[in-house]
Short mmCIF file of C-alpha atoms and ligand atoms in Angstrom, two decimals:
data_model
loop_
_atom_site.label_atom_id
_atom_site.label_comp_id
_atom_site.label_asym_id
_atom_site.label_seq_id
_atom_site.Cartn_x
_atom_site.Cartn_y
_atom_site.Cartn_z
CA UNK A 1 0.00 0.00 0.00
CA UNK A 2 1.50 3.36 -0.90
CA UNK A 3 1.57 6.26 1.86
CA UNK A 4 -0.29 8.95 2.55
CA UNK A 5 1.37 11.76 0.87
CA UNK A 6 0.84 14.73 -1.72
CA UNK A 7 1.61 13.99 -5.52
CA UNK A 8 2.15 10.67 -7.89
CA UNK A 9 2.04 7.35 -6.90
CA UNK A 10 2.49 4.13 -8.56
CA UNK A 11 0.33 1.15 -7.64
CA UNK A 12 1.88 -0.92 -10.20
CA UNK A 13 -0.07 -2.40 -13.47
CA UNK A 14 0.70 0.92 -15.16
CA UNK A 15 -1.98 2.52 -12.95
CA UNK A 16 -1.04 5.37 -10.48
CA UNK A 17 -3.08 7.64 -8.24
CA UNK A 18 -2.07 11.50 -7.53
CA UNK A 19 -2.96 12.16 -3.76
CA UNK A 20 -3.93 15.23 -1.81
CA UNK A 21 -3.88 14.80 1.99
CA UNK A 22 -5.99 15.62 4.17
CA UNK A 23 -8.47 14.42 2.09
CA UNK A 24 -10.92 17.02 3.70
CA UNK A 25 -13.21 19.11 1.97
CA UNK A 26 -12.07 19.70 -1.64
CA UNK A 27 -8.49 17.74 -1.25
CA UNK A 28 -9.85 15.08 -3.98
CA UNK A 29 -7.37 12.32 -5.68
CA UNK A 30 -7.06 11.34 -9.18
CA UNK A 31 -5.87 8.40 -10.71
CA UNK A 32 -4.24 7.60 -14.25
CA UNK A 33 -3.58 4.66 -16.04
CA UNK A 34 -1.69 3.85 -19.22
CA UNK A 35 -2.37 1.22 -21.60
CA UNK A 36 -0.12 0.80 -25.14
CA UNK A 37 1.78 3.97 -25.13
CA UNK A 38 -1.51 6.07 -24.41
CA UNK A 39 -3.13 7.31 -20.70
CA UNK A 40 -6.16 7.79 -18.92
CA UNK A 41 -7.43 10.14 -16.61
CA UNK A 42 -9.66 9.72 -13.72
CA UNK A 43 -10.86 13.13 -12.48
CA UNK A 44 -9.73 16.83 -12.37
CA UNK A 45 -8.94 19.07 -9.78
CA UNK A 46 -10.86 21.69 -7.85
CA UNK A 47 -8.90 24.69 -9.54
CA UNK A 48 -6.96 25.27 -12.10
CA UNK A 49 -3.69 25.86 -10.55
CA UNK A 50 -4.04 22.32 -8.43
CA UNK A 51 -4.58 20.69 -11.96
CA UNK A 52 -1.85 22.16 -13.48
CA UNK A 53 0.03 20.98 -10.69
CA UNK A 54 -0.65 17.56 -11.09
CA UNK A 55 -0.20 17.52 -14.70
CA UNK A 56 3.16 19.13 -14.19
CA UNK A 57 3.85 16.18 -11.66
CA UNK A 58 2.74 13.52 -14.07
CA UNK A 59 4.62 13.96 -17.12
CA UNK A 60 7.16 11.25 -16.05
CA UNK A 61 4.25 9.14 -16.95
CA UNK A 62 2.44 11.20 -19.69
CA UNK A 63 5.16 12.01 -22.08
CA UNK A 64 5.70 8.43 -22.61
CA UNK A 65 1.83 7.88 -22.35
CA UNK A 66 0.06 10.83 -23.68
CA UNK A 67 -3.34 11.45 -22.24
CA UNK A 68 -6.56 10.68 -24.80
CA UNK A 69 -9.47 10.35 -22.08
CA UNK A 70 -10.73 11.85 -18.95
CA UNK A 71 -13.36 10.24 -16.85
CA UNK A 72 -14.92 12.21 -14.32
CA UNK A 73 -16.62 9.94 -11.53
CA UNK A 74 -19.00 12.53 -10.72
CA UNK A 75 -20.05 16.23 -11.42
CA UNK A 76 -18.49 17.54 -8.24
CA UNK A 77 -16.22 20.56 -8.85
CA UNK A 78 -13.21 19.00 -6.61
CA UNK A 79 -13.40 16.21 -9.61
CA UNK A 80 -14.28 18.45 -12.64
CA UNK A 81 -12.95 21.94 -12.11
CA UNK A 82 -9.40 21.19 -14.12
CA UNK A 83 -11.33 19.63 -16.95
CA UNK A 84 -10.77 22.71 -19.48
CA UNK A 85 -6.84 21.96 -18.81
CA UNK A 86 -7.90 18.16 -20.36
CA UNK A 87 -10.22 19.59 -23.22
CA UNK A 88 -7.37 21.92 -24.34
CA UNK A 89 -5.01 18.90 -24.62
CA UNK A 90 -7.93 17.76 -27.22
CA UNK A 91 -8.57 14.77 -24.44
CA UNK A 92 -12.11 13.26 -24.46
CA UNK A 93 -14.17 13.45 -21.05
CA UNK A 94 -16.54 11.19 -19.92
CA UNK A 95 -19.27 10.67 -17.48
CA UNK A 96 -22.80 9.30 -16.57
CA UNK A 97 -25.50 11.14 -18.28
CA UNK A 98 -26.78 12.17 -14.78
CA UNK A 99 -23.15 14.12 -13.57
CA UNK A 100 -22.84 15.36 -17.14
CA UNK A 101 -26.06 17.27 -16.74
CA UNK A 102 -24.69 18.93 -13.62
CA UNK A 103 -21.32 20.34 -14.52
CA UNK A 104 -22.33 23.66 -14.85
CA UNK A 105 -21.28 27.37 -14.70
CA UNK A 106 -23.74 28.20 -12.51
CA UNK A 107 -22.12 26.10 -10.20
CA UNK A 108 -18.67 27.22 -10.37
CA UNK A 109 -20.29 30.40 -10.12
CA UNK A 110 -22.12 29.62 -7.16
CA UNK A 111 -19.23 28.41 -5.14
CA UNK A 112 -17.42 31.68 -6.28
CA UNK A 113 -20.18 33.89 -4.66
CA UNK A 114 -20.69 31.77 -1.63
CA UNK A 115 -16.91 32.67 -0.15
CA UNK A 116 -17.60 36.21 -0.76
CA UNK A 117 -20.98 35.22 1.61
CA UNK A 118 -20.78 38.08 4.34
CA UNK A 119 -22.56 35.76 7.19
CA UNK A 120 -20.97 32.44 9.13
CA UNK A 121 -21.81 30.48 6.02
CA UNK A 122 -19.39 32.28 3.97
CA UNK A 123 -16.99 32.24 7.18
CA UNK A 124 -17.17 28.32 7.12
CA UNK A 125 -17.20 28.35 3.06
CA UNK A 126 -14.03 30.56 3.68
CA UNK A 127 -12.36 28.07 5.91
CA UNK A 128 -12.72 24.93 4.01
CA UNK A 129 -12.74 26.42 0.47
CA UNK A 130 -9.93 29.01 1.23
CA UNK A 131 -7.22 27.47 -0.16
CA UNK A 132 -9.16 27.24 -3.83
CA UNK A 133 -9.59 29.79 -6.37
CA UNK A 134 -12.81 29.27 -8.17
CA UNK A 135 -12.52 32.47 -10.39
CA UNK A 136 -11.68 32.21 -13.56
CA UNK A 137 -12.80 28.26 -14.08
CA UNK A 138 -14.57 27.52 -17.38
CA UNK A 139 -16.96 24.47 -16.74
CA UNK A 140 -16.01 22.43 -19.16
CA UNK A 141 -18.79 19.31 -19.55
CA UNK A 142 -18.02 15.97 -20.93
CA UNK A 143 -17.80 15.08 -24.55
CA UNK A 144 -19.41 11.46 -24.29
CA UNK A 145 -21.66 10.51 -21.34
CA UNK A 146 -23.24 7.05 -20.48
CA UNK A 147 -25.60 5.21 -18.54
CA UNK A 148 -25.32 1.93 -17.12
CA UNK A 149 -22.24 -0.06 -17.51
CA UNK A 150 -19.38 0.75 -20.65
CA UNK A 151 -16.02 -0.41 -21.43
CA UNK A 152 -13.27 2.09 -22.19
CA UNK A 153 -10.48 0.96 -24.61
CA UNK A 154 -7.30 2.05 -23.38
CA UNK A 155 -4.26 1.31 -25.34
CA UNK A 156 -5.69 -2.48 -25.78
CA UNK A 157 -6.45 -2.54 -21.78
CA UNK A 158 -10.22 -2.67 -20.94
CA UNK A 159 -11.43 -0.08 -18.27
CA UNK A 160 -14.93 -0.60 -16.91
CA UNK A 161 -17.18 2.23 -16.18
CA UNK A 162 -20.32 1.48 -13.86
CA UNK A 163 -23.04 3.79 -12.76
CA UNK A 164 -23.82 3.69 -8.97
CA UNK A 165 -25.26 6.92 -8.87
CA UNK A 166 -27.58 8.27 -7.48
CA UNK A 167 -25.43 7.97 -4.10
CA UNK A 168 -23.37 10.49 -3.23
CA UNK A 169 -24.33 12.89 -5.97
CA UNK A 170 -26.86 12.27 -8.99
CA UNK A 171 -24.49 10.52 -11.25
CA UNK A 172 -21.83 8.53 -9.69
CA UNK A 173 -19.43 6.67 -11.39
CA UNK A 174 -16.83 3.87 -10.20
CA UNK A 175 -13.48 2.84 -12.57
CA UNK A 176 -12.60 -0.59 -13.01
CA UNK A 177 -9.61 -1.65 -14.00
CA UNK A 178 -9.73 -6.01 -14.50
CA UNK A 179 -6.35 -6.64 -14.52
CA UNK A 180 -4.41 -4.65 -11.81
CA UNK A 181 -7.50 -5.85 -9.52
CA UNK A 182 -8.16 -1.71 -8.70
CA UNK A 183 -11.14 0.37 -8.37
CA UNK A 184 -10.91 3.93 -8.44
CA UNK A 185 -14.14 4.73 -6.35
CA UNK A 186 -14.43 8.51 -6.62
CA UNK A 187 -17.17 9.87 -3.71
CA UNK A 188 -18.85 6.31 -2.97
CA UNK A 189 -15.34 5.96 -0.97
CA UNK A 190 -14.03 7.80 1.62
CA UNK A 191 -11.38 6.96 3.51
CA UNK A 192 -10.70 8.24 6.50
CA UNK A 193 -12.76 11.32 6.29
CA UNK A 194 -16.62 11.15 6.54
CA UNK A 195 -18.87 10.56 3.55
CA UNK A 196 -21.47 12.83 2.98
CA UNK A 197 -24.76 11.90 1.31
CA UNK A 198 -25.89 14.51 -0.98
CA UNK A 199 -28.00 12.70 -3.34
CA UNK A 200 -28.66 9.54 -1.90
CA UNK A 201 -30.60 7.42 -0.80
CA UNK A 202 -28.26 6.12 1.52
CA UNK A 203 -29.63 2.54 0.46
CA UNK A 204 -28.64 3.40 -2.79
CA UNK A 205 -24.88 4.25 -1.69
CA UNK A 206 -25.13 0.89 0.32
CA UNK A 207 -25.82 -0.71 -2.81
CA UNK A 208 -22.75 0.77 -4.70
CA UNK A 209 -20.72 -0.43 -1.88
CA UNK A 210 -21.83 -4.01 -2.33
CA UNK A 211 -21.42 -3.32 -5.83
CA UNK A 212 -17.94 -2.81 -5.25
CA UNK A 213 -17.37 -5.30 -2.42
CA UNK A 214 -18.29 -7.69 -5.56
CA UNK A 215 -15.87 -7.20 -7.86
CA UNK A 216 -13.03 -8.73 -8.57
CA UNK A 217 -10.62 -6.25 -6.81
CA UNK A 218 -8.38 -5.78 -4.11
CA UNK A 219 -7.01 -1.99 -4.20
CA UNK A 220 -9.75 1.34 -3.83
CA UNK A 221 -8.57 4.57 -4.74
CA UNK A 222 -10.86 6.69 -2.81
CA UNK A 223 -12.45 10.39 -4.31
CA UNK A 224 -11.02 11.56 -1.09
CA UNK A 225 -7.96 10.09 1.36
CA UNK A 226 -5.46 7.00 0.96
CA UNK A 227 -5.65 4.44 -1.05
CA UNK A 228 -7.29 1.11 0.52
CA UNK A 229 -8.84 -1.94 0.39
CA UNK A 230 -12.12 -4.32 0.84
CA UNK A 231 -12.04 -3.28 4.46
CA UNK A 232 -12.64 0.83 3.76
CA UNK A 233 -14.84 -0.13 1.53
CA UNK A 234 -17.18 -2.10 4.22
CA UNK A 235 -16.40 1.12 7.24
CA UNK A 236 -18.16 3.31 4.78
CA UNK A 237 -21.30 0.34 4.41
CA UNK A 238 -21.09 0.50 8.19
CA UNK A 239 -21.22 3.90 8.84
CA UNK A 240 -24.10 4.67 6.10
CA UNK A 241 -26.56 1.52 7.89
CA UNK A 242 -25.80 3.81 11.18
CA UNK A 243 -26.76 6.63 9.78
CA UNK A 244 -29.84 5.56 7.97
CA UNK A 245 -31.15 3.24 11.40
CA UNK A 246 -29.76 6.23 13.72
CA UNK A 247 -31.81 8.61 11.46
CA UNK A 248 -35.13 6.53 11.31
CA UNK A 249 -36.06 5.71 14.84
CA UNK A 250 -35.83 9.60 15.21
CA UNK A 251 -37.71 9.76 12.84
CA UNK A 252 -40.32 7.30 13.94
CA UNK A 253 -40.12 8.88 17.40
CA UNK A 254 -41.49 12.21 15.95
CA UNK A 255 -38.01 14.07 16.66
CA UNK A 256 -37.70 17.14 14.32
CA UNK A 257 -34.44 16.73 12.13
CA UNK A 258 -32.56 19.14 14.22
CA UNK A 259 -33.40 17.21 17.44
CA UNK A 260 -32.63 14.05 15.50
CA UNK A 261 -29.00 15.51 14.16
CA UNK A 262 -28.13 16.73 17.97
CA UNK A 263 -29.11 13.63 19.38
CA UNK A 264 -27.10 11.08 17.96
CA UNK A 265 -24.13 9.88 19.72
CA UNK A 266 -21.45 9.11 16.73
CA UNK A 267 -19.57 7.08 18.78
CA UNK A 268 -16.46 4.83 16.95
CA UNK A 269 -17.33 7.26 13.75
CA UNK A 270 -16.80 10.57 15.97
CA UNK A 271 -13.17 9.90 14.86
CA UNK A 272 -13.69 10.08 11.68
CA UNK A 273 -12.41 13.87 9.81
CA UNK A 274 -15.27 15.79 8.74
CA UNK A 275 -17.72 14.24 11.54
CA UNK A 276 -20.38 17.36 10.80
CA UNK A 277 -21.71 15.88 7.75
CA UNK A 278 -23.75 13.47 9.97
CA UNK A 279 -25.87 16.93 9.64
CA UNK A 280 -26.51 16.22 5.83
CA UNK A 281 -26.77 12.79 6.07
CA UNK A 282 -29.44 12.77 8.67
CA UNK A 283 -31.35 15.28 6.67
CA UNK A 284 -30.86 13.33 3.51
CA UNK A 285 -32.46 10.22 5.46
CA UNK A 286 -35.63 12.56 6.85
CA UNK A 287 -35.72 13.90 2.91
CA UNK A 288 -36.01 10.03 1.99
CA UNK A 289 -38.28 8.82 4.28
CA UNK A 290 -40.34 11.89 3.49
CA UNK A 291 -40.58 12.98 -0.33
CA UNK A 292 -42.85 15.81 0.60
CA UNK A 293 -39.99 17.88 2.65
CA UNK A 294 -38.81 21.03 1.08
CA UNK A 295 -34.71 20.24 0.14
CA UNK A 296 -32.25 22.35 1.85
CA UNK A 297 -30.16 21.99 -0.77
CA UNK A 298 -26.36 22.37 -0.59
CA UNK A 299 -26.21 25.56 0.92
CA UNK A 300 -28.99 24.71 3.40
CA UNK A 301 -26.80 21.54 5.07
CA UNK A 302 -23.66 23.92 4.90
CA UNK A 303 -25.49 25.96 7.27
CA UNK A 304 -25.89 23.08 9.76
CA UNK A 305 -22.50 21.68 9.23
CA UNK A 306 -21.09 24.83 9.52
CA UNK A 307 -23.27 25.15 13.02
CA UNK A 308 -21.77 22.16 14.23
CA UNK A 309 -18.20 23.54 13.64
CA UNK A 310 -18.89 26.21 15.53
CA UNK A 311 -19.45 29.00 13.24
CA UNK A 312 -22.24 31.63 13.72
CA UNK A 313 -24.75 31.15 11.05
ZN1 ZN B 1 -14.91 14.99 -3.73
#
């Protein structure tokens, strides 16, 4: 297993991931793998500079194996913001239908104007997003989207693509690769950090996780943290069935969703960075159970995540 630190590393199999600790909010990974003299990406960056900086740390590996396709696991911007770096390099980007549909100026825009927020949400978007500059970023959509399950021919090596999504977002994808035995997860894996349910439903994400607990694999890449195994990929399973039974019998027991969010004792998963987002997740669970509830929507859960970090909002 490689260690936990910033930049290029190679798992072997001509596949590699490029790491950003902490893993917290916005420090996403990428992976890349090379097949006959030609490279793959999986995922961008959530600026431009960070991009560039990665592909100015992966030319040992590029300029033998130029890159020809980009698969973004999901529409996220810390996984799509670098894509108009790939698209001037005339490399083809892919994703689900679903995260296609949501890589979109409005929300680079929108994550521009929420640090310049003058309340505590713009105080907590300010200290987790402050290291990013979202100014200036051209969304830059796929080329070729699909749904389901598609092969990717790389250099003669097959690369599966499978749709989990909905789970974390709307259009999550996973990246297979058959015969180095590694999964490059994206969002549906966190390791280390917390995983926050934004789409859901968190059966759904349970699902992906058995979907990936299936296949014939033995290394996970995670969207966020280091790179892992079977085992990360069952904590997350575990800590989503908390949530979701944690979340319900508040539910059933008539608690409102703040009452139900205070109330629950995190206990082994308190440890885990980013514990807050049980805020989102419980509200995700009360959205499920209950189709009729107006969404908060992402700015609406930042406001109770931010609560629980102890910013004024
Ligand atoms: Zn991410």
């Amino acid at each position: 297993m490689s260690d936990y630190t910033l930049g290029l590393h190679d798992l072997g199999d001509g596949c590699h991931a490029w790491l950003q600790p902490d893993g917290g909010w916005g420090w996403s990974n990428s992976g890349l793998i090379t097949g006959g003299g030609t490279s793959l990406m999986v995922d961008t960056l959530f600026d431009l500079a960070l991009t560039q900086r990665m592909l100015d740390g992966i030319t040992s590996v590029t300029d033998a194996n130029p890159l020809t396709t980009l698969v973004n696991t999901h529409s996220d911007g810390d996984h799509t913001h670098g894509n108009e770096l790939l698209a001037a390099r005339d490399v083809e980007i892919v994703a689900t239908e679903a995260a296609a549909a949501l890589i979109s100026q409005e929300e680079v825009d929108m994550l521009a104007a929420a640090k310049k927020l003058p309340d505590g949400r713009g105080d907590f978007v300010r200290a987790v997003f402050g290291a990013f500059e979202f100014e200036g970023i051209t969304a830059t959509p796929p080329h070729r989207t699909f749904t389901g399950e598609t092969s990717l021919d790389v250099g003669g090596r097959e690369v599966r693509l499978i749709q989990v999504g909905p789970a974390h977002t709307p259009g999550d994808a996973i990246v297979h690769v058959p015969d180095a035995r590694l999964v490059y997860a994206g969002d549906v894996l966190f390791i280390g950090g917390t995983p926050i349910v934004w789409a859901g439903p968190v059966g759904r994400w349970v699902a992906a996780c058995e979907r990936m607990l299936d296949l014939d694999a033995d290394r996970y890449v995670p969207g966020h943290g280091p790179v892992g195994s079977k085992s990360d990929v069952e904590r997350v399973r575990e800590y989503l069935l908390f949530v979701d039974t944690e979340a319900r019998k508040r539910f059933d027991d008539g608690l409102d969703v703040d009452q139900a969010i205070e109330s629950i004792d995190l206990g082994p998963w308190a440890g885990l960075n980013e514990s807050s987002r049980i805020a989102q997740n419980v509200v995700n669970v009360y959205e499920t159970i209950d189709p009729t509830r107006e969404p908060i929507g992402r700015l609406g859960a930042l406001v109770r995540i931010a609560a629980r970090e102890g910013f004024t909002v």
